[in-house]
Amino acid sequence: MSAFAAVDVIRAKRDGGVLSEGQIDWVVDAYTKGLVADEQMSALAMAILLRGMTAPEIARWTAAMIASGERLDLSPVARPTVDKHSTGGVGDKITLPLTPLVAACGAAVPQLSGRGLGHTGGTLDKLESIPGWRAALTNDEFIAQLRDVGAVICAAGDGLAPADRKLYALRDVTGTVEAIPLIASSIMSKKIAEGTGALVLDVKVGSGAFMKNADDARELARTMVELGGAHGVRTVALLTDMSTPLGLAVGNAVEVTESVEVLAGGGPADVVELTLALAREMLHAAGLPDADPEAALRDGRAMDAWRTMIRAQGGDPDAPMPTANEVEVVTAAEDGWVAELDAYAIGVAAWRLGAGRARKEDPVSIPSGVVLHKRRGDRVRVGDPLFELRAEHAERIPAALAEAREAVRIAPDAPEATPLVIERIG
Ligand code: URA
């Protein structure tokens, strides 16, 4: 007989109580083993969403999720290790240029990434646009590439935080994703189990992000920074704007192309700005404050690291990107300024074109997506191209067009400039 009953744990949280360490350890372990049923964990997740958790409860819950699986040992890697995690957004391809850039500056970057779901894209889906590139590595391959190349982006193996894998899928279908204690423990359990020495969090705020307002984003960031510190991982967070897409490209192949432009020393100013801001934070956290990421972008070292990283996983960095059969260019119907270009609506449009998936098992379309010709704050005249929609199949275009048109508002005056990096927490 077990020392606890799931229904007592649920009742305790439902009534606003604080769960004991024993209750937390037991419920996470029993759920992972299938001894606590999905409907019981759903009820507990909802109680946590409504009642919240204290800092010690979140710390214990995170530790229990880490303990549900293996913890990688990155000690064979001589360089300092530092990772970045973004809470997800539209056009957020920063991992692609950032990982080789930070590696080119002397750190090792163990990036365990995910796939896109809904309106936000996934790093692995984007990289799979590159012919031959392989997302699945064994733990030994992961550590060997980190040691030899200093940069690796791959799928997280099944052994890391299996409790989170199960719980996240359950939260996804029970309206309990948005609980800050559950988001923070979910993200940090995977990052701590991965074995990184330092971590920089890019917590997105705005219509295209999980967190729609700065107060919630700040609370999430603070919670994760504390969790990292408590587990010996130097952690800082940047709150960054996700009310409008990052860069000009939203999709899979189109985002790889834009990332390569950044590595070649060009690319959109906001993508370059955020890549450099995160690179500086990562290098600082890794104990390499004198490294100069701007120089590494300029002199081709970051591009060299990218090519080596892609080749190490079977990809051909010189292969042309697949192109879409169907392209629809939308032009401005009036003169003025782009006052709004909504990230969420553009993300949904890209998803409707086929760039994203509705269910975990769906395939994604590599060449589909949205390419912006204008950004928020740009001047436009009647007939100027605003954006183009790219798809493999013409029937995908109308629904995406309806969504993307709603994203753009043209006004007679220029909008006020807003900062990309809103705040630093750490
Ligand atoms: N990403 C995660 O890994 N977990 C969450 O709960 C939310 C976003």
XYZ file of N, CA and C in Angstrom, residues 93-104 123 126-128 130 133 145 149 151 153 255-261 263-264 300-313 315-318 321:
150
model
N 13.801 32.363 -34.944
C 14.808 31.423 -35.471
C 16.152 31.644 -34.786
N 16.157 32.370 -33.647
C 17.420 32.835 -33.061
C 18.369 31.682 -32.713
N 17.818 30.532 -32.298
C 18.699 29.397 -31.961
C 19.646 29.055 -33.117
N 19.182 29.233 -34.349
C 19.984 28.793 -35.507
C 21.281 29.596 -35.640
N 21.239 30.919 -35.699
C 22.516 31.637 -35.745
C 23.234 31.684 -34.387
N 22.451 31.679 -33.291
C 23.058 31.887 -31.966
C 23.963 30.721 -31.540
N 23.522 29.492 -31.785
C 24.275 28.321 -31.298
C 25.687 28.282 -31.897
N 25.837 28.357 -33.234
C 27.212 28.363 -33.766
C 27.985 29.622 -33.407
N 27.270 30.752 -33.254
C 27.964 32.004 -32.908
C 28.632 31.886 -31.532
N 27.882 31.376 -30.557
C 28.427 31.257 -29.201
C 29.535 30.202 -29.174
N 29.365 29.139 -29.973
C 30.422 28.121 -30.061
C 31.688 28.732 -30.670
N 31.517 29.593 -31.657
C 32.677 30.219 -32.316
C 33.431 31.132 -31.346
N 12.352 24.588 -33.729
C 13.708 24.614 -34.281
C 14.021 23.361 -35.111
N 12.526 23.417 -38.536
C 13.237 24.362 -39.422
C 14.507 23.707 -39.958
N 15.286 23.109 -39.060
C 16.564 22.519 -39.497
C 16.356 21.327 -40.422
N 15.213 20.661 -40.304
C 14.958 19.529 -41.209
C 14.704 19.986 -42.641
N 16.994 21.287 -44.203
C 18.328 21.096 -44.792
C 18.491 19.620 -45.163
N 19.979 16.485 -42.878
C 20.187 16.840 -41.467
C 19.354 15.929 -40.554
N 29.712 15.388 -30.106
C 29.641 16.568 -30.986
C 29.854 17.855 -30.183
N 32.798 19.806 -31.682
C 32.347 20.946 -32.506
C 31.991 22.145 -31.621
N 28.976 22.832 -30.721
C 27.596 23.254 -30.995
C 26.799 22.040 -31.434
N 22.477 21.007 -32.014
C 21.038 21.245 -31.859
C 20.374 19.924 -32.227
N 13.045 30.456 -42.761
C 13.755 30.903 -41.550
C 15.204 30.434 -41.550
N 15.457 29.277 -42.169
C 16.851 28.825 -42.281
C 17.603 29.807 -43.190
N 16.976 30.170 -44.300
C 17.623 31.103 -45.229
C 17.956 32.420 -44.520
N 16.997 32.926 -43.723
C 17.235 34.194 -43.025
C 18.351 34.052 -41.980
N 18.402 32.896 -41.332
C 19.453 32.666 -40.326
C 20.836 32.649 -40.974
N 20.905 32.045 -42.155
C 22.192 31.984 -42.856
C 22.610 33.402 -43.285
N 21.632 34.229 -43.626
C 21.959 35.636 -43.954
C 22.593 36.331 -42.746
N 24.252 34.869 -40.338
C 25.599 34.305 -40.161
C 26.571 34.838 -41.206
N 26.024 35.295 -42.335
C 26.886 35.854 -43.384
C 27.144 37.344 -43.150
N 33.293 35.745 -40.166
C 32.987 34.431 -40.751
C 33.197 33.247 -39.820
N 33.677 33.486 -38.567
C 33.881 32.352 -37.648
C 32.541 31.681 -37.292
N 31.497 32.499 -37.139
C 30.183 31.929 -36.788
C 29.661 31.087 -37.959
N 29.848 31.565 -39.162
C 29.408 30.802 -40.348
C 30.177 29.481 -40.451
N 31.473 29.521 -40.184
C 32.264 28.279 -40.224
C 31.721 27.274 -39.207
N 31.385 27.782 -37.996
C 30.865 26.883 -36.949
C 29.508 26.307 -37.368
N 28.684 27.112 -38.005
C 27.374 26.640 -38.523
C 27.569 25.487 -39.505
N 28.471 25.684 -40.456
C 28.685 24.672 -41.498
C 29.193 23.365 -40.873
N 30.092 23.494 -39.915
C 30.623 22.305 -39.244
C 29.513 21.600 -38.469
N 28.695 22.389 -37.777
C 27.609 21.821 -36.965
C 26.589 21.087 -37.860
N 26.225 21.693 -38.973
C 25.236 21.077 -39.872
C 25.809 19.787 -40.474
N 27.063 19.853 -40.916
C 27.693 18.653 -41.514
C 27.801 17.518 -40.498
N 28.109 17.871 -39.244
C 28.282 16.838 -38.204
C 27.000 16.022 -38.020
N 25.847 16.611 -38.373
C 24.573 15.886 -38.240
C 24.040 15.452 -39.606
N 23.881 17.016 -42.511
C 23.258 17.998 -43.401
C 24.237 18.575 -44.407
N 23.690 19.066 -45.516
C 24.515 19.704 -46.542
C 24.271 21.212 -46.480
N 25.221 21.960 -45.913
C 24.968 23.402 -45.750
C 24.905 24.154 -47.077
N 25.344 23.514 -48.178
C 25.312 24.191 -49.481
C 24.087 23.833 -50.311
N 17.610 25.578 -50.716
C 16.389 25.366 -49.932
C 15.220 25.082 -50.883
